Backbone as ProteinMPNN parsed JSONL, in Angstrom:
{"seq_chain_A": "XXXXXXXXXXXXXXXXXXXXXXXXXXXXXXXXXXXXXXXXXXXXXXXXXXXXXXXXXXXXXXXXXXX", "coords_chain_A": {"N_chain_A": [[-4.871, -101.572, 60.698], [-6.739, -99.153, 58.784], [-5.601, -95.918, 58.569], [-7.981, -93.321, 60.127], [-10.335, -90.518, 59.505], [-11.997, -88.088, 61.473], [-15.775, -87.882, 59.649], [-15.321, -90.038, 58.792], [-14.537, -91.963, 60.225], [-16.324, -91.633, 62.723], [-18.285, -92.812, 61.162], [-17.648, -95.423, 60.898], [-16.584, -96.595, 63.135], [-19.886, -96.624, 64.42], [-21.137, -98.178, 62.452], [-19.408, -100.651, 62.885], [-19.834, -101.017, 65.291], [-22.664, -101.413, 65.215], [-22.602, -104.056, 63.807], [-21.179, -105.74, 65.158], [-23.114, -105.783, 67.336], [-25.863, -106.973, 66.193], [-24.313, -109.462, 66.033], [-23.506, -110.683, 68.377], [-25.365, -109.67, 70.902], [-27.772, -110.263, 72.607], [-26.531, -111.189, 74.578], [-23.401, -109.975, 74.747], [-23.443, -106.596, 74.58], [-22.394, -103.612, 72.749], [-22.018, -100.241, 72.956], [-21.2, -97.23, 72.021], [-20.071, -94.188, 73.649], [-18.418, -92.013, 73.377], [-16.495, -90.271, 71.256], [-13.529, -88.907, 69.918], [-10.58, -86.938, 68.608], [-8.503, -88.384, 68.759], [-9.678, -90.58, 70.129], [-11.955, -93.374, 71.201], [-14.777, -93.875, 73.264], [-15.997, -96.745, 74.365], [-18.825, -98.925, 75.601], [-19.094, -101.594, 76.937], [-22.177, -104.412, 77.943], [-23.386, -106.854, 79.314], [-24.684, -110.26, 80.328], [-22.531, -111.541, 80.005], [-19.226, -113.526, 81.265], [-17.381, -112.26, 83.542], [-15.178, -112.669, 84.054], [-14.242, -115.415, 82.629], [-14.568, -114.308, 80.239], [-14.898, -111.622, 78.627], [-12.396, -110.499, 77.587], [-12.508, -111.705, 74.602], [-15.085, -111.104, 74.082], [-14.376, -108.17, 73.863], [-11.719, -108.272, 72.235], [-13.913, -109.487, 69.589], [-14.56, -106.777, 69.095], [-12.807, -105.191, 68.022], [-11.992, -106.786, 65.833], [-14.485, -106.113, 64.205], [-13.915, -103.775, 64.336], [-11.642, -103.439, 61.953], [-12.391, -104.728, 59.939]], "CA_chain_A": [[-6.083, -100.779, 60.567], [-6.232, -97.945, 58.069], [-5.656, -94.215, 59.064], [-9.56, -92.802, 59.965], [-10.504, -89.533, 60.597], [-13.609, -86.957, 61.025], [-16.528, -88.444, 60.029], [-15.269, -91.201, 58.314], [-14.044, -92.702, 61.72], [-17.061, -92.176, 63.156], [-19.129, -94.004, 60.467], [-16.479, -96.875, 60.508], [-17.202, -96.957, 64.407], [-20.856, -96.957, 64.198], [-21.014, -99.907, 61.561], [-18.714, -101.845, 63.94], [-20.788, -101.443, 66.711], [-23.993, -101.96, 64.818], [-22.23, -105.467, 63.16], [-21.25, -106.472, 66.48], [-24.284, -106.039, 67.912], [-25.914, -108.03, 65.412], [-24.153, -111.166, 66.26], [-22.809, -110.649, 69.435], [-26.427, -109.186, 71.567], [-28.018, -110.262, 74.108], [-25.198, -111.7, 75.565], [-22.919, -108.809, 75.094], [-24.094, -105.263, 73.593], [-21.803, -102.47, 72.5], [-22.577, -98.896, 72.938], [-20.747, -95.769, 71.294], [-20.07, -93.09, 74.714], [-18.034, -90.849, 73.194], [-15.644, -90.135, 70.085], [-12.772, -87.881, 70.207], [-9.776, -87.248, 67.429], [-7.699, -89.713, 68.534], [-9.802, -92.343, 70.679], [-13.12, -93.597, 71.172], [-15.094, -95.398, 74.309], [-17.068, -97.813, 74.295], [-19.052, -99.688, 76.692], [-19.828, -103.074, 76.994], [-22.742, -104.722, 78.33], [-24.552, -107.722, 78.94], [-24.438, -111.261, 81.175], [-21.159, -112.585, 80.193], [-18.651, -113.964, 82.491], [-16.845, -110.89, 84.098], [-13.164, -113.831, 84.461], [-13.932, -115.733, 81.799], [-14.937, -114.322, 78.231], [-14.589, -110.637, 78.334], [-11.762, -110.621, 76.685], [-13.223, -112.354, 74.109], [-16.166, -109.696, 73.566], [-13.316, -107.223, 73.092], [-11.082, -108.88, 70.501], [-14.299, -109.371, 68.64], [-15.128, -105.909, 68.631], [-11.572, -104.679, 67.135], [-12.349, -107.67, 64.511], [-15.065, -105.891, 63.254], [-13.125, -102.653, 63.826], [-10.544, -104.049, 61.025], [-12.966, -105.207, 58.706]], "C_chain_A": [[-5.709, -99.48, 59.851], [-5.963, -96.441, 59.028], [-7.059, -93.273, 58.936], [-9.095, -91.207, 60.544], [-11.768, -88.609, 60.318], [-14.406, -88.268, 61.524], [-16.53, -89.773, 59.785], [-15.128, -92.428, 59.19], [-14.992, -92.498, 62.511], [-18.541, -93.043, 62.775], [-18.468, -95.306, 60.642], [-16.776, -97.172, 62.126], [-18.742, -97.456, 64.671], [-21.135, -97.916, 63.276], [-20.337, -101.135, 62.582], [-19.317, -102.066, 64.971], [-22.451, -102.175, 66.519], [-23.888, -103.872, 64.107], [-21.955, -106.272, 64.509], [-21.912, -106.884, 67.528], [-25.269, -107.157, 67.619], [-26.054, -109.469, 65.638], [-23.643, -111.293, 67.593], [-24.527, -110.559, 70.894], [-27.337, -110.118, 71.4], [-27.008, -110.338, 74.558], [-23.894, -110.53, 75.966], [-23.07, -107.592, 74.234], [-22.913, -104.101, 73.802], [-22.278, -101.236, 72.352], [-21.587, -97.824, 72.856], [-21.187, -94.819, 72.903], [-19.583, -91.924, 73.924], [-16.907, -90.872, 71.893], [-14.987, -88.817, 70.121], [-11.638, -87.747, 69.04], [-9.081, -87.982, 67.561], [-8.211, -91.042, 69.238], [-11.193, -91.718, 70.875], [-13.134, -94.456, 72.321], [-16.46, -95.924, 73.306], [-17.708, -98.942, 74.984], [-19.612, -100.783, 76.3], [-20.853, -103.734, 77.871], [-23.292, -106.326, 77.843], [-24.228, -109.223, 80.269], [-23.101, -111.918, 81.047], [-20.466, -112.603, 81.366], [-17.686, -112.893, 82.818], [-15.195, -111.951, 84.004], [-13.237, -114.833, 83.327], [-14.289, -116.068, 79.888], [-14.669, -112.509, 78.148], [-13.504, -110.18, 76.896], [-11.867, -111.017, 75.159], [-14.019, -111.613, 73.046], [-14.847, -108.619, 73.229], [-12.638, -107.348, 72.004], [-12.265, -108.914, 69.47], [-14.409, -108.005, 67.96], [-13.889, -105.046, 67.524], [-11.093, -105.623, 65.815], [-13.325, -107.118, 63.795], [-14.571, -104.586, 63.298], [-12.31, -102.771, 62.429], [-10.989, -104.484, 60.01], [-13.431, -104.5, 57.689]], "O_chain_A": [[-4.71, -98.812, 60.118], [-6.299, -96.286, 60.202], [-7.287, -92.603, 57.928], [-8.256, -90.779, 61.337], [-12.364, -88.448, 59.253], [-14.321, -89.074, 62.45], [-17.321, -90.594, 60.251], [-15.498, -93.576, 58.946], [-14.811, -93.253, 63.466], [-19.407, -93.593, 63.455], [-19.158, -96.295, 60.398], [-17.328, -98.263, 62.27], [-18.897, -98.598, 65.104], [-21.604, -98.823, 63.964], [-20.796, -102.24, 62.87], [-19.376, -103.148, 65.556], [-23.116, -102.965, 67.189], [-24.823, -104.664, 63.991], [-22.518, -107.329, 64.793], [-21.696, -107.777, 68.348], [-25.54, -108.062, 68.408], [-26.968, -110.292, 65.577], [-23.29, -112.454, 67.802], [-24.6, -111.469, 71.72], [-27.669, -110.687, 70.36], [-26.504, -109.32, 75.031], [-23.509, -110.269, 77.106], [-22.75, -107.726, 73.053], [-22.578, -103.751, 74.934], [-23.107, -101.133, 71.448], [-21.109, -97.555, 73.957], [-22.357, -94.75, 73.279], [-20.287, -90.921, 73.812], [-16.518, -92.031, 71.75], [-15.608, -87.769, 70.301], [-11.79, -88.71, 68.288], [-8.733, -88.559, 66.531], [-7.684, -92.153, 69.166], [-11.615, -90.562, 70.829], [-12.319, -95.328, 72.624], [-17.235, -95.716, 72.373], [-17.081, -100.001, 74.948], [-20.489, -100.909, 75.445], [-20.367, -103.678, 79.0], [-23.515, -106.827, 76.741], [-23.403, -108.936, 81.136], [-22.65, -112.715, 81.869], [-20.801, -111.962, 82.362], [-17.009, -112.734, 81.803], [-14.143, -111.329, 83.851], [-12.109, -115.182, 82.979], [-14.307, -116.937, 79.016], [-13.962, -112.303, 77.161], [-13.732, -109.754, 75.763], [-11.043, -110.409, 74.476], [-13.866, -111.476, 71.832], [-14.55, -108.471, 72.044], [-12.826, -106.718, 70.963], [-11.946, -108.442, 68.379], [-14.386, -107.851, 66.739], [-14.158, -104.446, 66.483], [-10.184, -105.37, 65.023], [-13.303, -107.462, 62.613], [-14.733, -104.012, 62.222], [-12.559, -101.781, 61.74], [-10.238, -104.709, 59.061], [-13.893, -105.071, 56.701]]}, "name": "protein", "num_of_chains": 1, "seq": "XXXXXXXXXXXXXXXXXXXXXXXXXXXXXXXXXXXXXXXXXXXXXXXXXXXXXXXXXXXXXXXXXXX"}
């Protein structure tokens, strides 16, 4: 993943969350909490299986981080 920073890193966040949403929502929805200079949350929501897909929803979201 390149080297972000400012605002550029938090446009490049917001796109990822809005692409992931996209294809990912209902089932699981990403939401932007907070952005800081070196890390970002981000909460996840939605019905998936709490034991077996989480994981899952995460890796995608650092797939469209990377893209």
């Amino acid at each position: 993943m390149e080297d972000l920073t400012g605002s550029h890193l938090s446009d490049s966040i917001l796109k990822a969350v809005e692409e992931y949403n996209k294809y990912r929502s209902p089932e699981a929805t990403a939401k932007l909490i907070e952005i800081q200079k070196h890390e970002f949350v981000v909460e996840f929501e939605g019905p998936f299986c709490s034991s077996c897909g989480v994981q899952d929803y995460i890796e995608d979201f650092i797939y469209e981080l990377e893209d």
